[in-house]
Tab-separated table of C-alpha atoms in Angstrom:
chain	number	residue	atom	x	y	z
A	1	MET	CA	-58.161	-87.674	-65.555
A	2	GLU	CA	-54.671	-89.075	-65.742
A	3	SER	CA	-51.838	-86.917	-64.301
A	4	ILE	CA	-48.754	-86.380	-66.483
A	5	ASP	CA	-45.239	-85.601	-65.320
A	6	PRO	CA	-44.560	-82.298	-67.091
A	7	SER	CA	-40.766	-82.749	-67.229
A	8	THR	CA	-40.937	-86.294	-68.788
A	9	GLY	CA	-44.348	-86.468	-70.343
A	10	ARG	CA	-44.962	-89.852	-68.662
A	11	PRO	CA	-48.176	-90.639	-66.710
A	12	LEU	CA	-48.030	-90.500	-62.896
A	13	PRO	CA	-49.351	-93.042	-60.426
A	14	PRO	CA	-53.083	-92.723	-59.591
A	15	ASP	CA	-52.311	-91.665	-56.031
A	16	ALA	CA	-49.912	-88.804	-57.090
A	17	ILE	CA	-50.932	-85.334	-55.972
A	18	GLN	CA	-50.246	-82.138	-57.988
A	19	ARG	CA	-50.557	-78.688	-56.496
A	20	ILE	CA	-50.250	-75.295	-58.278
A	21	LEU	CA	-47.996	-72.940	-56.192
A	22	PHE	CA	-48.051	-69.948	-58.523
A	23	ILE	CA	-49.677	-68.977	-61.873
A	24	ALA	CA	-49.231	-65.955	-64.118
A	25	PRO	CA	-51.573	-65.678	-67.137
A	26	SER	CA	-49.178	-63.733	-69.426
A	27	VAL	CA	-45.361	-63.868	-69.385
A	28	HIS	CA	-43.066	-62.758	-72.229
A	29	VAL	CA	-40.522	-65.373	-73.320
A	30	TYR	CA	-37.172	-64.320	-74.885
A	31	ASN	CA	-34.446	-66.083	-76.809
A	32	ILE	CA	-31.601	-64.621	-74.941
A	33	PRO	CA	-27.845	-64.561	-75.995
A	34	PRO	CA	-25.254	-66.659	-74.129
A	35	LEU	CA	-24.017	-65.276	-70.900
A	36	THR	CA	-20.780	-63.286	-71.511
A	37	SER	CA	-20.178	-61.977	-67.934
A	38	THR	CA	-19.920	-63.758	-64.637
A	39	LYS	CA	-21.944	-60.888	-62.977
A	40	GLY	CA	-25.207	-62.097	-64.488
A	41	TYR	CA	-27.841	-61.381	-67.160
A	42	VAL	CA	-28.946	-57.925	-68.344
A	43	ALA	CA	-32.529	-57.566	-69.622
A	44	ALA	CA	-31.857	-54.342	-71.578
A	45	SER	CA	-30.254	-56.556	-74.361
A	46	TRP	CA	-33.376	-58.743	-74.541
A	47	THR	CA	-35.874	-55.928	-75.112
A	48	ALA	CA	-33.678	-53.913	-77.532
A	49	ASP	CA	-34.774	-53.237	-81.122
A	50	ASN	CA	-38.505	-53.314	-80.184
A	51	ASN	CA	-38.414	-56.625	-78.358
A	52	LYS	CA	-36.779	-58.392	-81.317
A	53	ARG	CA	-35.842	-61.403	-79.145
A	54	GLN	CA	-39.253	-62.048	-77.859
A	55	ILE	CA	-40.495	-65.387	-79.208
A	56	PHE	CA	-43.636	-66.219	-77.286
A	57	THR	CA	-46.151	-64.977	-74.693
A	58	ALA	CA	-46.890	-67.844	-72.359
A	59	ARG	CA	-48.755	-68.827	-69.282
A	60	LEU	CA	-46.372	-69.629	-66.335
A	61	ARG	CA	-47.211	-72.135	-63.649
A	62	VAL	CA	-45.146	-73.473	-60.687
A	63	LEU	CA	-46.323	-77.003	-60.205
A	64	GLU	CA	-45.514	-79.270	-57.232
A	65	THR	CA	-45.902	-83.029	-57.646
A	66	ALA	CA	-45.919	-85.514	-54.711
A	67	VAL	CA	-45.688	-89.256	-55.421
A	68	PRO	CA	-46.179	-91.705	-52.464
A	69	ALA	CA	-43.276	-94.068	-51.914
A	70	ALA	CA	-42.425	-96.934	-49.613
A	71	ASN	CA	-41.757	-96.635	-45.864
A	72	ASN	CA	-44.490	-93.952	-45.495
A	73	GLU	CA	-42.425	-91.490	-47.592
A	74	GLU	CA	-43.231	-89.459	-50.721
A	75	THR	CA	-41.133	-88.059	-53.426
A	76	VAL	CA	-41.734	-84.312	-53.988
A	77	LYS	CA	-40.634	-82.329	-57.003
A	78	THR	CA	-41.431	-78.838	-58.406
A	79	ASP	CA	-41.446	-77.718	-62.061
A	80	ILE	CA	-41.641	-74.402	-63.792
A	81	LEU	CA	-43.980	-74.740	-66.750
A	82	LEU	CA	-44.320	-72.354	-69.765
A	83	GLU	CA	-47.570	-73.229	-71.591
A	84	ASP	CA	-49.675	-71.995	-74.400
A	85	PRO	CA	-52.274	-69.759	-72.715
A	86	SER	CA	-55.032	-70.725	-75.338
A	87	ASN	CA	-54.881	-74.494	-75.021
A	88	GLY	CA	-52.496	-75.292	-72.104
A	89	GLN	CA	-49.962	-77.111	-74.352
A	90	LEU	CA	-46.588	-77.303	-72.800
A	91	PHE	CA	-43.990	-75.062	-74.427
A	92	ALA	CA	-40.967	-75.655	-72.061
A	93	ALA	CA	-40.430	-77.053	-68.582
A	94	ALA	CA	-37.764	-76.306	-65.982
A	95	PRO	CA	-37.397	-78.800	-63.153
A	96	TYR	CA	-36.505	-76.635	-60.099
A	97	THR	CA	-33.872	-78.710	-58.449
A	98	VAL	CA	-31.180	-76.072	-57.594
A	99	PRO	CA	-31.448	-72.282	-57.137
A	100	ALA	CA	-29.453	-71.616	-60.327
A	101	VAL	CA	-32.243	-72.830	-62.435
A	102	VAL	CA	-33.834	-69.344	-62.037
A	103	GLU	CA	-31.617	-66.192	-61.945
A	104	GLN	CA	-32.891	-62.669	-61.690
A	105	VAL	CA	-31.326	-60.127	-64.065
A	106	LEU	CA	-29.120	-57.311	-62.909
A	107	ASP	CA	-31.116	-54.357	-64.235
A	108	SER	CA	-34.777	-55.131	-63.483
A	109	SER	CA	-37.010	-56.908	-60.946
A	110	ARG	CA	-39.453	-58.181	-63.595
A	111	PHE	CA	-37.086	-60.296	-65.720
A	112	PHE	CA	-35.472	-63.692	-65.098
A	113	ALA	CA	-33.284	-66.158	-66.862
A	114	VAL	CA	-34.816	-69.788	-66.677
A	115	ARG	CA	-32.856	-72.892	-67.550
A	116	VAL	CA	-35.336	-75.256	-69.174
A	117	GLN	CA	-34.913	-78.879	-69.990
A	118	GLY	CA	-36.313	-80.780	-72.971
A	119	GLU	CA	-36.464	-84.360	-74.132
A	120	GLY	CA	-33.296	-86.354	-73.896
A	121	GLY	CA	-31.966	-83.978	-71.187
A	122	ARG	CA	-31.204	-81.084	-73.485
A	123	LYS	CA	-30.987	-77.740	-71.772
A	124	ALA	CA	-31.379	-74.183	-72.945
A	125	VAL	CA	-31.708	-70.730	-71.107
A	126	LEU	CA	-34.747	-68.626	-71.901
A	127	GLY	CA	-35.585	-65.211	-70.640
A	128	ILE	CA	-38.991	-64.356	-69.120
A	129	GLY	CA	-40.465	-61.011	-68.260
A	130	PHE	CA	-43.524	-60.271	-66.174
A	131	GLU	CA	-45.834	-57.442	-66.975
A	132	GLU	CA	-46.308	-56.407	-63.314
A	133	ARG	CA	-43.728	-56.168	-60.567
A	134	SER	CA	-46.158	-57.751	-58.117
A	135	GLU	CA	-46.315	-60.865	-60.217
A	136	ALA	CA	-42.571	-61.038	-60.278
A	137	PHE	CA	-42.453	-60.660	-56.515
A	138	ASP	CA	-45.034	-63.431	-56.010
A	139	PHE	CA	-42.996	-65.656	-58.288
A	140	SER	CA	-39.821	-65.150	-56.209
A	141	VAL	CA	-41.765	-65.857	-52.979
A	142	ALA	CA	-43.125	-69.059	-54.417
A	143	LEU	CA	-39.687	-70.242	-55.352
A	144	GLN	CA	-38.413	-69.374	-51.897
A	145	GLU	CA	-41.046	-71.566	-50.286
A	146	VAL	CA	-40.091	-74.331	-52.675
A	147	ARG	CA	-36.500	-74.160	-51.520
A	148	LYS	CA	-37.558	-74.343	-47.848
A	149	THR	CA	-39.852	-77.365	-48.503
A	150	LEU	CA	-37.393	-79.397	-50.562
A	151	GLY	CA	-34.159	-78.172	-48.997
A	152	ILE	CA	-32.567	-77.955	-52.393
A	153	GLU	CA	-30.139	-75.273	-51.261
A	154	ASP	CA	-28.145	-77.962	-49.424
A	155	ASN	CA	-28.828	-81.331	-50.971
A	156	GLY	CA	-31.049	-80.757	-53.979
A	157	LYS	CA	-30.941	-83.696	-56.468
A	158	TYR	CA	-32.766	-84.295	-59.685
A	159	GLY	CA	-35.890	-86.188	-59.250
A	160	GLY	CA	-36.999	-84.434	-56.024
A	161	LYS	CA	-36.619	-84.993	-52.414
A	162	LYS	CA	-38.023	-87.742	-50.262
A	163	VAL	CA	-40.079	-86.241	-47.492
A	164	GLN	CA	-41.070	-88.489	-44.583
A	165	LYS	CA	-44.601	-88.027	-43.229
A	166	GLU	CA	-44.683	-87.117	-39.549
A	167	GLU	CA	-46.615	-89.603	-37.512
A	168	LYS	CA	-46.329	-89.685	-33.770
A	169	ALA	CA	-46.658	-93.302	-32.676
A	170	GLU	CA	-48.324	-93.882	-29.331
A	171	VAL	CA	-45.877	-95.201	-26.814
A	172	LYS	CA	-47.343	-97.791	-24.567
A	173	ARG	CA	-45.914	-97.800	-20.974
A	174	ASP	CA	-46.177	-100.568	-18.419
A	175	PHE	CA	-47.068	-99.180	-15.014
A	176	SER	CA	-47.530	-102.635	-13.381
A	177	LEU	CA	-45.394	-103.467	-10.326
A	178	LYS	CA	-42.651	-105.933	-10.938
A	179	GLU	CA	-41.866	-108.722	-8.475
A	180	GLY	CA	-40.303	-107.314	-5.300
A	181	GLU	CA	-41.295	-103.687	-6.017
A	182	THR	CA	-43.331	-101.688	-3.424
A	183	ILE	CA	-44.997	-98.323	-3.413
A	184	THR	CA	-44.328	-95.719	-0.675
A	185	VAL	CA	-47.103	-93.244	-0.043
A	186	ASN	CA	-46.381	-90.053	1.927
A	187	ILE	CA	-49.473	-88.620	3.561
A	188	GLY	CA	-49.334	-84.842	3.884
A	189	GLY	CA	-48.979	-83.611	7.549
A	190	LYS	CA	-48.289	-86.970	9.034
A	191	GLY	CA	-45.079	-87.205	11.050
A	192	ARG	CA	-44.640	-83.427	11.292
A	193	ARG	CA	-43.919	-81.878	14.750
A	194	SER	CA	-46.059	-79.099	15.916
A	195	LEU	CA	-44.606	-76.372	18.026
A	196	PRO	CA	-46.368	-75.511	21.332
A	197	ARG	CA	-48.271	-72.251	21.303
A	198	THR	CA	-47.219	-69.595	23.784
A	199	GLU	CA	-49.662	-67.525	25.752
A	200	GLU	CA	-48.688	-64.454	23.839
A	201	SER	CA	-49.355	-66.028	20.488
A	202	SER	CA	-52.660	-67.571	21.551
A	203	SER	CA	-53.960	-64.327	23.128
A	204	SER	CA	-53.029	-62.098	20.152
A	205	GLY	CA	-53.648	-64.611	17.424
A	206	GLY	CA	-57.316	-63.416	16.656
A	207	LEU	CA	-56.288	-59.712	16.672
A	208	GLY	CA	-53.811	-59.820	13.869
A	209	GLY	CA	-50.774	-59.501	16.101
A	210	PHE	CA	-52.150	-56.761	18.392
A	211	SER	CA	-52.613	-57.329	22.223
A	212	LEU	CA	-54.977	-55.382	24.512
A	213	PRO	CA	-53.832	-54.068	27.859
A	214	PRO	CA	-55.536	-55.373	31.066
A	215	PRO	CA	-58.404	-53.406	32.531
A	216	PRO	CA	-57.773	-50.943	35.455
A	217	GLY	CA	-57.502	-52.426	38.946
A	218	GLY	CA	-55.302	-55.220	38.033
A	219	SER	CA	-58.170	-57.655	37.470
A	220	SER	CA	-59.277	-58.765	34.067
A	221	PHE	CA	-62.741	-59.949	35.284
A	222	LEU	CA	-65.942	-58.073	36.375
A	223	PRO	CA	-67.460	-58.724	39.904
A	224	PRO	CA	-70.103	-61.485	39.893
A	225	PRO	CA	-73.738	-60.363	40.117
A	226	PRO	CA	-75.544	-60.726	43.554
A	227	SER	CA	-77.438	-63.909	44.256
A	228	SER	CA	-81.229	-64.001	44.669
A	229	SER	CA	-81.041	-64.297	48.519
A	230	GLU	CA	-78.815	-61.303	48.861
A	231	ALA	CA	-81.080	-59.222	46.605
A	232	LYS	CA	-84.097	-60.045	48.741
A	233	ALA	CA	-82.271	-59.058	52.018
A	234	GLN	CA	-81.247	-55.806	50.570
A	235	LYS	CA	-84.871	-55.074	49.508
A	236	ARG	CA	-86.190	-55.777	53.046
A	237	LEU	CA	-83.450	-53.635	54.661
A	238	SER	CA	-84.467	-50.680	52.438
A	239	ARG	CA	-88.166	-50.903	53.365
A	240	ASN	CA	-87.368	-51.099	57.196
A	241	MET	CA	-85.343	-47.975	57.151
A	242	GLU	CA	-87.170	-45.071	58.955
A	243	THR	CA	-87.518	-41.639	57.536
A	244	PRO	CA	-85.283	-39.252	59.468
A	245	LYS	CA	-86.919	-36.488	61.596
A	246	PRO	CA	-86.146	-32.721	61.153
A	247	GLU	CA	-84.490	-32.693	64.503
A	248	ASP	CA	-82.237	-35.467	63.397
A	249	LEU	CA	-81.264	-33.324	60.400
A	250	GLY	CA	-80.323	-30.221	62.577
A	251	PHE	CA	-83.507	-28.195	62.212
A	252	ASP	CA	-85.123	-26.471	65.432
A	253	ASP	CA	-88.827	-25.419	65.621
A	254	GLY	CA	-88.865	-25.020	69.457
A	255	GLU	CA	-88.568	-21.834	71.476
A	256	PHE	CA	-87.689	-19.254	69.036
A	257	GLY	CA	-90.082	-20.396	66.343
A	258	GLU	CA	-89.926	-18.505	63.208
A	259	PHE	CA	-88.154	-15.204	62.844
A	260	GLN	CA	-90.347	-12.170	63.610
């Protein structure tokens, strides 16, 4: 299906992409009087006399169109479309190029004044009113996103803004050595001076900084065990020792005998 530019009615290139940013199935359209105050529009005058100024109930769409261009760029534009809800036929289109294209009224959050543009560049201001406040809020949010995307608050121009696609080109680096260049490699630990360890640090290193006092007697070593020859001599000496007699121990069984 061929895509059509809603603001001009001309066919778009085959590679053009259109995206719907917002849609409301039922929006009341009003033929509003010219603005008489610099403060803004008032919706109370539109709905007076039993909505006498209402001329149409339309479907509203916010449509984004992206057309690829040269140098890896694309032209992006956004249009506000008022269409016949029964057959989709375009009733009015408003190219959203500056924030002043849509103005919210002073006395309601559901009503807006929209500057539409017809064939030959003719312009008119129509009033629109949403049935639900949530729809009006979503409409305002969609327009806010359009302003961020296109940057029309600063440099908006008719026909849209050219947006450059972001592509990160791979940068090739040459790591080869040029003539006369050398590489210096530092090996960790080589060339470092090591400090001599003191007796205090070496003796207490395994105890987490604590040192033990020397054993009693001033010597830190136990006596060596006896050799095998010494052990045999002591064993023979113990066997040759005679059992002492009672007289040798101071007992006397002689003349007096036992006590009578």
